[in-house]
Tab-separated table of N, CA and C in Angstrom:
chain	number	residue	atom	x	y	z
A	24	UNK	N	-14.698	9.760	25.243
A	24	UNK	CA	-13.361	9.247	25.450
A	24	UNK	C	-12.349	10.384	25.305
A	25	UNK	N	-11.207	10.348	26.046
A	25	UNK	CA	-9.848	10.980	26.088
A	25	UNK	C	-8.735	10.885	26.180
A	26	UNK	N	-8.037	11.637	25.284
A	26	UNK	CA	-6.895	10.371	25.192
A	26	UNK	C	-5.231	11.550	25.924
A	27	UNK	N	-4.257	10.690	26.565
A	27	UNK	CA	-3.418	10.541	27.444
A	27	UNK	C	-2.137	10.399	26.880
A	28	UNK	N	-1.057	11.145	26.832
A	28	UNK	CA	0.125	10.813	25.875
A	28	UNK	C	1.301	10.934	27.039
A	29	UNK	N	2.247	10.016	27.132
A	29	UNK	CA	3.389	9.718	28.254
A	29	UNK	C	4.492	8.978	27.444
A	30	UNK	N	5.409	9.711	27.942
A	30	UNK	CA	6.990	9.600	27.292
A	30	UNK	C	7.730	8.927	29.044
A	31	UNK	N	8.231	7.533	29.209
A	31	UNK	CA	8.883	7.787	30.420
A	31	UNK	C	9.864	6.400	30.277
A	32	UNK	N	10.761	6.729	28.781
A	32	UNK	CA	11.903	5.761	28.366
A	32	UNK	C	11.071	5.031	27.537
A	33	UNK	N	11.626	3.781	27.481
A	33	UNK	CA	11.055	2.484	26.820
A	33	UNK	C	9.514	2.144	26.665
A	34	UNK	N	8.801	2.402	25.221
A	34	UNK	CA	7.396	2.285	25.464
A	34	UNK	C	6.925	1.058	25.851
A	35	UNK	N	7.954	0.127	25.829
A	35	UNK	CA	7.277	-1.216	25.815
A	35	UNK	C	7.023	-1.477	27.504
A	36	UNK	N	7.967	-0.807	28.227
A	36	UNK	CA	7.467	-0.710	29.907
A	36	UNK	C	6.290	0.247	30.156
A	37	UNK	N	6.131	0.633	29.496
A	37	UNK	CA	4.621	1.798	29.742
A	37	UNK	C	3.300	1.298	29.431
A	38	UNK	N	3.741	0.128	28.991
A	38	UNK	CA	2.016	-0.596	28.298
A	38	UNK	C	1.515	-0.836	29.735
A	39	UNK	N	2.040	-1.686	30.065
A	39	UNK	CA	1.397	-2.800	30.962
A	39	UNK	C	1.196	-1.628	32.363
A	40	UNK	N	1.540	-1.433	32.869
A	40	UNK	CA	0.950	-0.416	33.817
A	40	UNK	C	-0.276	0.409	33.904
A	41	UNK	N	-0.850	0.765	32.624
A	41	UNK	CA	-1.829	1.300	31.980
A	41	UNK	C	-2.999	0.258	31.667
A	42	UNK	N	-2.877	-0.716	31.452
A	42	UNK	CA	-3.645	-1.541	30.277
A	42	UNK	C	-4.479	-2.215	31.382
A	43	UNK	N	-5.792	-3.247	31.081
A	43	UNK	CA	-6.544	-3.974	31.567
A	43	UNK	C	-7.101	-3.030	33.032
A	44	UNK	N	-7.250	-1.926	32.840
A	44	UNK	CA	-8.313	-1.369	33.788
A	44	UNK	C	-9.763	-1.138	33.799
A	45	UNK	N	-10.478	-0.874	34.394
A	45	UNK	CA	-11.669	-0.477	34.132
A	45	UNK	C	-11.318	0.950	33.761
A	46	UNK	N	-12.170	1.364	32.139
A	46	UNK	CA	-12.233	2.954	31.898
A	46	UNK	C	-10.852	3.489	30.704
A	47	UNK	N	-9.757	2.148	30.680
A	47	UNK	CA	-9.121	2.401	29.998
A	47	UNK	C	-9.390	1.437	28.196
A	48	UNK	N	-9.198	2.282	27.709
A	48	UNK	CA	-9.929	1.530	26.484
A	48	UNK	C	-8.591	0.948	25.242
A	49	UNK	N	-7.666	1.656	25.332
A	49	UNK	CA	-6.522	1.415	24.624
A	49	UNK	C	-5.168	1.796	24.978
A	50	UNK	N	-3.916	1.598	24.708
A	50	UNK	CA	-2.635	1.814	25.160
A	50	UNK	C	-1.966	1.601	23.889
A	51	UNK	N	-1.224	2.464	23.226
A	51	UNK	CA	-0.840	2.303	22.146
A	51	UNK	C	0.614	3.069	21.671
A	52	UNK	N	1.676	1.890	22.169
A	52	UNK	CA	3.061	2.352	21.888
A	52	UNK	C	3.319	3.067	20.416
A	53	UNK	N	3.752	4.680	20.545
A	53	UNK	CA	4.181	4.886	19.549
A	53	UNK	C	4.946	6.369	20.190
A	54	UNK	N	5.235	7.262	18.747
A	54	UNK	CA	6.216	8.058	18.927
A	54	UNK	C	5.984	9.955	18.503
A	55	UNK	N	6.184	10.241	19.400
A	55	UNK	CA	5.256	11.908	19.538
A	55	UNK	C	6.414	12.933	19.357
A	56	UNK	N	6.482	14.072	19.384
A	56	UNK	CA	7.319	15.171	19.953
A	56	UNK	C	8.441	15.544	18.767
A	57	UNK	N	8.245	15.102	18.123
A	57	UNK	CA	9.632	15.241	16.960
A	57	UNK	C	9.013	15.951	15.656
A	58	UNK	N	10.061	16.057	14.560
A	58	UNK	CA	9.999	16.910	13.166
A	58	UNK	C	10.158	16.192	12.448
A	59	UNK	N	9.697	14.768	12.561
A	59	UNK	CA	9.762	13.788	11.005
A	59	UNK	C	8.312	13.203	11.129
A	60	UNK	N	8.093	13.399	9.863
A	60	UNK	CA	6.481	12.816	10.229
A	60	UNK	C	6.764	11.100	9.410
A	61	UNK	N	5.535	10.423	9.726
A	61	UNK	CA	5.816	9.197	10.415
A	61	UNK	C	6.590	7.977	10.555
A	62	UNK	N	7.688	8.395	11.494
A	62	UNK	CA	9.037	7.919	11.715
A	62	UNK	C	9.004	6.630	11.783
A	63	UNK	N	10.092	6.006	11.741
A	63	UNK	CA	10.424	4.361	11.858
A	63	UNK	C	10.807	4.219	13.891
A	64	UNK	N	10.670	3.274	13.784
A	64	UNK	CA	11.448	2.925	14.918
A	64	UNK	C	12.734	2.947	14.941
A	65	UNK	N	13.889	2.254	13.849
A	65	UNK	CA	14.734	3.025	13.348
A	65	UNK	C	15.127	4.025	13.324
A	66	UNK	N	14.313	4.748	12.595
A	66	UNK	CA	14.566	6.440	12.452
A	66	UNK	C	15.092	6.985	14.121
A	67	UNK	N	13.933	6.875	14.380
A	67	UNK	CA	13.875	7.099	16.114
A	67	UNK	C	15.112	6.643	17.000
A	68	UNK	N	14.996	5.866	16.988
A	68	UNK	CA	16.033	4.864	17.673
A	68	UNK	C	17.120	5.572	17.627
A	69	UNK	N	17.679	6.107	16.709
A	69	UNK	CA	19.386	7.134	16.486
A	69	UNK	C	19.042	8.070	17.284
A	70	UNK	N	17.640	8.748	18.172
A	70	UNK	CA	18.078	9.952	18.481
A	70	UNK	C	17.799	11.022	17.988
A	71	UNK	N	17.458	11.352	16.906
A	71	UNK	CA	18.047	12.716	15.443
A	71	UNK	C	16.410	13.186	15.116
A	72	UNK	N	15.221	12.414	15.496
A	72	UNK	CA	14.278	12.633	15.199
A	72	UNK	C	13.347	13.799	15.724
A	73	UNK	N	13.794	13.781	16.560
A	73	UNK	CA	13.182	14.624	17.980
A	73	UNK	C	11.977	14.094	19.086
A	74	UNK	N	11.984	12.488	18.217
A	74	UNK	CA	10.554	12.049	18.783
A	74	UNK	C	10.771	11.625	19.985
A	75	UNK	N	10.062	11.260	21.010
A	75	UNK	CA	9.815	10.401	22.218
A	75	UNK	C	9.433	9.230	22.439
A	76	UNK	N	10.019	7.978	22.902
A	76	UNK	CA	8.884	6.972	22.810
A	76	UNK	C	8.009	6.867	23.363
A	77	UNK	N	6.375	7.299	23.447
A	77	UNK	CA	5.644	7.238	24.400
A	77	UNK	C	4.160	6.284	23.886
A	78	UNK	N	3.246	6.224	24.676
A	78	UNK	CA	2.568	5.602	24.926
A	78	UNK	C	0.857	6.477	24.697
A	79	UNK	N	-0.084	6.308	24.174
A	79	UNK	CA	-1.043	7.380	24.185
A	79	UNK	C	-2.152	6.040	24.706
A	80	UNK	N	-2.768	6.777	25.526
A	80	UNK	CA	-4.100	6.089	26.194
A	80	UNK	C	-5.361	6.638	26.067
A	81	UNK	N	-6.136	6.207	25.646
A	81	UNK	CA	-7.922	6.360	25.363
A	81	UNK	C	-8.341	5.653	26.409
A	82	UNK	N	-8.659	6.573	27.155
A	82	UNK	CA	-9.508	6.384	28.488
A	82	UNK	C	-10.930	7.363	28.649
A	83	UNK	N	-11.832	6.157	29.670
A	83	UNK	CA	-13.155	7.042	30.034
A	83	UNK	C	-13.102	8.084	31.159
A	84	UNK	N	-12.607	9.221	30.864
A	84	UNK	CA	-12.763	10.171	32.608
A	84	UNK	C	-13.688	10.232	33.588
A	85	UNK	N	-15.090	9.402	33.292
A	85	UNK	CA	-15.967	9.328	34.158
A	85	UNK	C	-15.534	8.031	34.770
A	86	UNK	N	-15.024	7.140	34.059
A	86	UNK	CA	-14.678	5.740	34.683
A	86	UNK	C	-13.153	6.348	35.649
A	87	UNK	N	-11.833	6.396	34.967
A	87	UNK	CA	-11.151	6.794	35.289
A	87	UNK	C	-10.163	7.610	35.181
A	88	UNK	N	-10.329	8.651	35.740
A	88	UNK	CA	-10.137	9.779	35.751
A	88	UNK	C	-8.739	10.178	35.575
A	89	UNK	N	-8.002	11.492	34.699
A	89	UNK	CA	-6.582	11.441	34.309
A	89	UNK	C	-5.860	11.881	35.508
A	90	UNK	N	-6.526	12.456	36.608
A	90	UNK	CA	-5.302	11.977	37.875
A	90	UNK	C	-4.783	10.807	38.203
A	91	UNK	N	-5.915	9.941	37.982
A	91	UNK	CA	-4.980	8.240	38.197
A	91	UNK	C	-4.171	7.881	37.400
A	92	UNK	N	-4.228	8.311	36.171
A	92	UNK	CA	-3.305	8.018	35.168
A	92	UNK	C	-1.968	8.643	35.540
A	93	UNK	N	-2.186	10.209	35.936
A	93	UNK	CA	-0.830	10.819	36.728
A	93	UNK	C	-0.181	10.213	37.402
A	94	UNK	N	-1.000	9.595	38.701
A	94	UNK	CA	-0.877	8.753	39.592
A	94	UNK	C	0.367	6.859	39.333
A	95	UNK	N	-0.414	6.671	38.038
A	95	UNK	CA	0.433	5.627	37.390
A	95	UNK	C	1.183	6.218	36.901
A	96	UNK	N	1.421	7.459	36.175
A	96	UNK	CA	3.018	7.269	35.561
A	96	UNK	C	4.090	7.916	36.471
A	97	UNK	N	3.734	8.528	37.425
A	97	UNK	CA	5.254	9.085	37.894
A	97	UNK	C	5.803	8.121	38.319
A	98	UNK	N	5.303	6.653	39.340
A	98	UNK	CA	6.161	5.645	39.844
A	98	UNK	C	6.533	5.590	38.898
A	99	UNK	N	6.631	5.156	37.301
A	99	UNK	CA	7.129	4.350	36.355
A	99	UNK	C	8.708	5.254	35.812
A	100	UNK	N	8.559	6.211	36.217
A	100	UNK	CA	9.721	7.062	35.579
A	100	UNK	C	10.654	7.419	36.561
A	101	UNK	N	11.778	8.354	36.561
A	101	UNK	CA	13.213	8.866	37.251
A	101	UNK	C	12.800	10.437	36.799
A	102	UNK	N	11.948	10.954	37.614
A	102	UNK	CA	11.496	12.455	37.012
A	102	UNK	C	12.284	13.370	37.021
A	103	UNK	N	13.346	12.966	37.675
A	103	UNK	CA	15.130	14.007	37.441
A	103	UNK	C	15.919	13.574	36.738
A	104	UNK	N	15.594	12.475	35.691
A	104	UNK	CA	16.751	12.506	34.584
A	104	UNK	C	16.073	12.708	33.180
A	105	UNK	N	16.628	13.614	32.668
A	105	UNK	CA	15.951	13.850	31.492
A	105	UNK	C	17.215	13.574	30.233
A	106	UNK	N	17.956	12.633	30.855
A	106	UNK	CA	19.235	12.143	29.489
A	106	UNK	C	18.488	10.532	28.887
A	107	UNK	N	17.262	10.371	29.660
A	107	UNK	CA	16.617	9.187	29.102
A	107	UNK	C	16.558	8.116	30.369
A	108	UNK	N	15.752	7.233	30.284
A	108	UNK	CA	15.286	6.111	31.550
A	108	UNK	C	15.925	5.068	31.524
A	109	UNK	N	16.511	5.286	32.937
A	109	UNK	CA	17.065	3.771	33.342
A	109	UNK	C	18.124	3.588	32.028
A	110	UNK	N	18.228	1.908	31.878
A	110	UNK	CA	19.495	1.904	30.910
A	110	UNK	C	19.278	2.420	29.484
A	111	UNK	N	18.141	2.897	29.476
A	111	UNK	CA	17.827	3.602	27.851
A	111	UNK	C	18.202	4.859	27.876
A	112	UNK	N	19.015	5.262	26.731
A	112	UNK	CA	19.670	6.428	27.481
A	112	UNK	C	19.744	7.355	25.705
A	113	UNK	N	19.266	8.346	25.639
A	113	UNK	CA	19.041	9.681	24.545
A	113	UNK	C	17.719	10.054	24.382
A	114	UNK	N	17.508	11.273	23.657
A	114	UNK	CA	16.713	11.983	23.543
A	114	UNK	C	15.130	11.437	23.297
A	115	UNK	N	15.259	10.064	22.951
A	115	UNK	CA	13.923	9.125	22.462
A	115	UNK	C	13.471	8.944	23.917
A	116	UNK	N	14.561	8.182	24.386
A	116	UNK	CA	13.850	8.021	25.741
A	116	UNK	C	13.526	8.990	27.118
A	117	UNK	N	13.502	10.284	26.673
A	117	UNK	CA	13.181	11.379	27.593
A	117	UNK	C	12.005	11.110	28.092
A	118	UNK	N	11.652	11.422	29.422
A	118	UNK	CA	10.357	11.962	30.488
A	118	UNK	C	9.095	12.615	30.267
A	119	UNK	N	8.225	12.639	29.618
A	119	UNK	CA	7.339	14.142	29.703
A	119	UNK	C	5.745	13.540	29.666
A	120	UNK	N	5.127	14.683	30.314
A	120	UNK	CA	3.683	14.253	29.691
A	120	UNK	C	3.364	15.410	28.604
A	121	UNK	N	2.600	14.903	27.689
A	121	UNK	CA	2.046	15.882	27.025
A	121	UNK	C	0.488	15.960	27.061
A	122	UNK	N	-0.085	17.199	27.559
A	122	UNK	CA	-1.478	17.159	27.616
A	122	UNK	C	-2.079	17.834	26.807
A	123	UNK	N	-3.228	17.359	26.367
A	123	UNK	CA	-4.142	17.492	25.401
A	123	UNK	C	-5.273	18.833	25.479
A	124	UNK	N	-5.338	19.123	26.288
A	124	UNK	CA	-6.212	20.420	26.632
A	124	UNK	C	-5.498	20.582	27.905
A	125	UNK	N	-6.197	22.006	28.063
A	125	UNK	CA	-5.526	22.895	29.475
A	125	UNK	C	-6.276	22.369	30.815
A	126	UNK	N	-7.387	21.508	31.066
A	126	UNK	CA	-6.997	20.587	32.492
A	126	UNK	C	-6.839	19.812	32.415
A	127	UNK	N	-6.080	19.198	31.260
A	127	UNK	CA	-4.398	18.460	32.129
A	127	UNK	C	-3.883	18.530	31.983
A	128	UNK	N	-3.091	19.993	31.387
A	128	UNK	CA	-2.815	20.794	31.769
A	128	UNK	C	-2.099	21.326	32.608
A	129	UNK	N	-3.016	21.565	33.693
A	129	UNK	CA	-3.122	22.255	34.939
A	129	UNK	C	-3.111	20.933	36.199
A	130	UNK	N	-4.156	19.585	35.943
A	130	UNK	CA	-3.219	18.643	36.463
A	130	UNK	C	-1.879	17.904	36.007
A	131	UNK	N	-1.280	17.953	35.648
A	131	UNK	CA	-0.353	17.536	34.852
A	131	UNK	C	0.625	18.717	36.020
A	132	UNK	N	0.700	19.894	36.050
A	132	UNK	CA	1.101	20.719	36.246
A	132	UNK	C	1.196	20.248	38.191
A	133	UNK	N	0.073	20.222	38.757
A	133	UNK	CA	0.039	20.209	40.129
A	133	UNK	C	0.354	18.966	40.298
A	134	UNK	N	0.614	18.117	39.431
A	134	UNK	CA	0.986	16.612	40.196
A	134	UNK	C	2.447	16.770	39.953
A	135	UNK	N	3.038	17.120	39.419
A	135	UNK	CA	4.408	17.191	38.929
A	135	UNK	C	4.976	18.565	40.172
A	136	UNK	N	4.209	19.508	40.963
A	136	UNK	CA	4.570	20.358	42.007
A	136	UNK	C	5.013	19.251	42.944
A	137	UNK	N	3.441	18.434	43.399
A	137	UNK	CA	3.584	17.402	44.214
A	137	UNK	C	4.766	16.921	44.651
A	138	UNK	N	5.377	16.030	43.091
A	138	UNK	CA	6.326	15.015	43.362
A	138	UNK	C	7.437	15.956	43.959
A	139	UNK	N	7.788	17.334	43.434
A	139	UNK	CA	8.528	18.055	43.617
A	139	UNK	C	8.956	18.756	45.371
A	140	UNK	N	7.819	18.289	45.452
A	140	UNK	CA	7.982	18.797	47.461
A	140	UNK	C	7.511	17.851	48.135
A	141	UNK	N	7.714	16.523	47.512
A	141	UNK	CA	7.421	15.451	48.805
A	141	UNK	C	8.518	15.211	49.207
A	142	UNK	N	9.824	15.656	48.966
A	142	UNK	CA	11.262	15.320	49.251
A	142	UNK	C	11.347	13.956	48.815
A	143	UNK	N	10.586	13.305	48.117
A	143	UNK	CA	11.168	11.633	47.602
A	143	UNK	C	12.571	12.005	46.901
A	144	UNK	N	12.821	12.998	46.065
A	144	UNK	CA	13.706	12.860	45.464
A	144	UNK	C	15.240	13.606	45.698
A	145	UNK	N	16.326	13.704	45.598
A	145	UNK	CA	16.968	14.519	46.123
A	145	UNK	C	17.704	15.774	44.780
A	146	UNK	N	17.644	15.055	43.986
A	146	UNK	CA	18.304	16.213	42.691
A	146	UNK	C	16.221	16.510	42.169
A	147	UNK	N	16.575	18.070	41.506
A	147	UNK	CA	15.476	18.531	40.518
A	147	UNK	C	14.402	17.758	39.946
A	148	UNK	N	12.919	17.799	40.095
A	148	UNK	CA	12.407	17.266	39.035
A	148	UNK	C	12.486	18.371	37.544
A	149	UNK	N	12.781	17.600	36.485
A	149	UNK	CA	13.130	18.215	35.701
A	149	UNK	C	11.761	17.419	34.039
A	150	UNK	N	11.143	16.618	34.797
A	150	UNK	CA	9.970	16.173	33.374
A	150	UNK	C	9.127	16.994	33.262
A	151	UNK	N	9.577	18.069	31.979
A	151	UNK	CA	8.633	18.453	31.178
A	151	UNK	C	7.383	18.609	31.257
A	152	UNK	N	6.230	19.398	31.097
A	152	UNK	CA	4.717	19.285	30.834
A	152	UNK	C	4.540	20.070	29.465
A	153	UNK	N	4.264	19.237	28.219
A	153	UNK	CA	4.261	19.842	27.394
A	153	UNK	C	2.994	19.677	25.824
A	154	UNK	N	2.771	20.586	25.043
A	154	UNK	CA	1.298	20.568	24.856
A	154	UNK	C	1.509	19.241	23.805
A	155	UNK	N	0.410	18.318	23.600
A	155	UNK	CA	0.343	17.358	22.617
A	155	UNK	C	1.059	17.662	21.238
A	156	UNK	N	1.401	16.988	20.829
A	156	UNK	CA	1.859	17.074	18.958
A	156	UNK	C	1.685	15.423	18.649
A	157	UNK	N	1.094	15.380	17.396
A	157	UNK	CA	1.556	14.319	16.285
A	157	UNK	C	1.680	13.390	17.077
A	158	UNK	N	0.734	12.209	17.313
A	158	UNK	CA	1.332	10.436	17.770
A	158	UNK	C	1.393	9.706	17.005
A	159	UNK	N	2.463	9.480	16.207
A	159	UNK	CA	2.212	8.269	15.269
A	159	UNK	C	2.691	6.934	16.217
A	160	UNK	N	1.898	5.783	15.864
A	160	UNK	CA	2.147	4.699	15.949
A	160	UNK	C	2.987	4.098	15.833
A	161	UNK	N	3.908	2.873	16.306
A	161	UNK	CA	4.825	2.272	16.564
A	161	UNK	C	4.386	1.082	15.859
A	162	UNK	N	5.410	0.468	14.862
A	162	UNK	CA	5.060	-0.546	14.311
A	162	UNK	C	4.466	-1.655	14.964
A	163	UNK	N	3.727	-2.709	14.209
A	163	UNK	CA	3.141	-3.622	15.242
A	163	UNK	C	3.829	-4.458	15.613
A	164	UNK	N	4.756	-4.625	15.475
A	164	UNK	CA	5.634	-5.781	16.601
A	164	UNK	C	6.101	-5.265	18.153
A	165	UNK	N	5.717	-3.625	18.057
A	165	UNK	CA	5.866	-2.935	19.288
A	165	UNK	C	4.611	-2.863	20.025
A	166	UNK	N	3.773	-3.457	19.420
A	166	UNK	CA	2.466	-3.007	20.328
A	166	UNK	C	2.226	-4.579	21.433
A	167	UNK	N	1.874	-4.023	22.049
A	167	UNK	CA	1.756	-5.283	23.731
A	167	UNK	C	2.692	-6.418	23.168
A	168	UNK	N	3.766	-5.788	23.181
A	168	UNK	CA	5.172	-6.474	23.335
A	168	UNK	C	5.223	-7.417	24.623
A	169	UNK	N	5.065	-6.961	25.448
A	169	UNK	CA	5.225	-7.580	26.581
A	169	UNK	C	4.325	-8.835	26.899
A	170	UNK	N	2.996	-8.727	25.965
A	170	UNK	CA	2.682	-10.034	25.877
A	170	UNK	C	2.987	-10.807	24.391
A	171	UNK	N	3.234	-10.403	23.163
A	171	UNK	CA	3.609	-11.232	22.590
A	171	UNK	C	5.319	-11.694	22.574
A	172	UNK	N	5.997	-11.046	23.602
A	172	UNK	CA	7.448	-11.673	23.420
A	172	UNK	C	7.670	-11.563	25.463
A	173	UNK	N	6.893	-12.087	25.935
A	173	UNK	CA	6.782	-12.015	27.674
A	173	UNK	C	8.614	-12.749	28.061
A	174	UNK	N	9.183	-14.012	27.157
A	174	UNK	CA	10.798	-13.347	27.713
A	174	UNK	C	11.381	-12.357	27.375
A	175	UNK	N	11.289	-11.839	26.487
A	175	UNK	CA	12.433	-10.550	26.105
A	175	UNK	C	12.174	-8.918	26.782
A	176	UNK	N	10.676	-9.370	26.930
A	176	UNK	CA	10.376	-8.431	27.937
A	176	UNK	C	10.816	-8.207	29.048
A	177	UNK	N	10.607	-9.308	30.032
A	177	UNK	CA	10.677	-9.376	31.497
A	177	UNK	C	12.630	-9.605	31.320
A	178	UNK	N	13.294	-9.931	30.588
A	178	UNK	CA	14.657	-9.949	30.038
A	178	UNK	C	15.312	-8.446	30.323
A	179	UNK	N	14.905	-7.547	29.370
A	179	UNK	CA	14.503	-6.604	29.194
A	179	UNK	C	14.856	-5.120	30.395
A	180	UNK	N	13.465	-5.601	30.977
A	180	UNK	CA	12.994	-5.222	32.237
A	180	UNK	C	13.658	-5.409	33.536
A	181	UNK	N	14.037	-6.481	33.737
A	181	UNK	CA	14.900	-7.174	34.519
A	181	UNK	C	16.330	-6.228	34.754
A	182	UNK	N	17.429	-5.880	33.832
A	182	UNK	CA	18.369	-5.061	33.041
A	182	UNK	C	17.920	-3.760	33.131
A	183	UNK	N	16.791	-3.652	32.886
A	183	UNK	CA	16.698	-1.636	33.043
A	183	UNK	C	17.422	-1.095	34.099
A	184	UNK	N	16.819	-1.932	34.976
A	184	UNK	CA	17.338	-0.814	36.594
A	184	UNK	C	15.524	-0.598	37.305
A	185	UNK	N	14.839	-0.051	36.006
A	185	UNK	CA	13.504	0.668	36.331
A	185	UNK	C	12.766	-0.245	37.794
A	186	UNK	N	12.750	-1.167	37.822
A	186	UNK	CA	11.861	-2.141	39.126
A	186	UNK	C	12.459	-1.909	40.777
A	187	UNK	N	14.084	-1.904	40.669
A	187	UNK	CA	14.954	-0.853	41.693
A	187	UNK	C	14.720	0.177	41.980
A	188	UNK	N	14.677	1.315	40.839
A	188	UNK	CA	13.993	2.612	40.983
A	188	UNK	C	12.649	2.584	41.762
A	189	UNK	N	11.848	2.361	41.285
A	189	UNK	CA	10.687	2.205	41.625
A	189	UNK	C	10.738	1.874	42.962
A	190	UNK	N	11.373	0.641	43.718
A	190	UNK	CA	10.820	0.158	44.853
A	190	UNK	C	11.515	1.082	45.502
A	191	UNK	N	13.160	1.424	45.435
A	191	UNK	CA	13.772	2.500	46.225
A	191	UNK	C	12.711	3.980	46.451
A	192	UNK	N	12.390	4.276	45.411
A	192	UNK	CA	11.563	5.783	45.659
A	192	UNK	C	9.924	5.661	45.632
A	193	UNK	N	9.627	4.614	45.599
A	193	UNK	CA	8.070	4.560	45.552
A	193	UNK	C	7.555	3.617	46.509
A	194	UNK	N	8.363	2.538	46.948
A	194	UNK	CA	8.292	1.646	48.172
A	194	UNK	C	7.096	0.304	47.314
């Protein structure tokens, strides 16, 4: 098993895109990239932490492989704003992947060229590729949010903007 760490705004929109595949074994909202070790949601939430909200996935690479995972997260994000996603907006909710060894690395690296010269976008891609640090976990009322609170979610979601994004630049 190998595991997959993605920052792209709100962790609670990053579950479900990931989850119930063949090869993926876990999805687990929590918070990476920062200088407080193991932060609140709270804590986080102001900004001041340095953390990200992201998402870490334990997946099989023989089942499915971390280009598909690439593959799933760029629709999910705005890879030229790095002031935070959709209506979530500071340093928590920044863009990035962080990879765990150097090939992915190096995919991480060529999929992020990709998005960069398909002309989908018209300003900079500007998300980050940057090496793993520290995932702590997100309390459990954050974990598959989206199925234990499915209105406040799709509520939520609805309000981001993110489902607009998406269909405008990803069709």
């Amino acid at each position: 098993m190998e595991k997959a760490t993605f920052a792209g705004g709100c962790f609670w929109c990053m579950v479900k895109p990931f989850e119930e595949m063949d090869g993926i074994i876990e999805v687990v909202s929590g918070y990476t990239g920062g200088h407080k070790e193991n932060p609140t949601y709270e804590q986080v939430k102001t900004g001041t932490t340095g953390h990200y909200e992201a998402v870490q996935i334990t997946y099989d690479p023989t089942i499915f492989p971390y280009e598909k995972l690439l593959d799933i997260y760029w629709p999910q994000v705005d890879p030229t704003d790095n002031g935070g996603q959709f209506h979530d907006r500071g340093p928590q909710y920044r863009p990035a992947v962080f990879y765990h060894n150097e090939k992915q690395k190096e995919l991480a690296e060529l999929s992020r060229k990709k998005i960069e010269t398909s002309g989908r976008f018209s300003k900079p891609v500007v998300t980050p590729i940057l090496p793993a640090a520290t995932f702590y976990p997100a309390e459990d009322y954050h974990q598959k949010f989206h199925k234990k609170n499915p209105k406040e979610y799709k509520e939520d979601r609805a309000k981001s903007g993110r489902d607009e994004f998406m269909t405008k630049h990803w069709g």
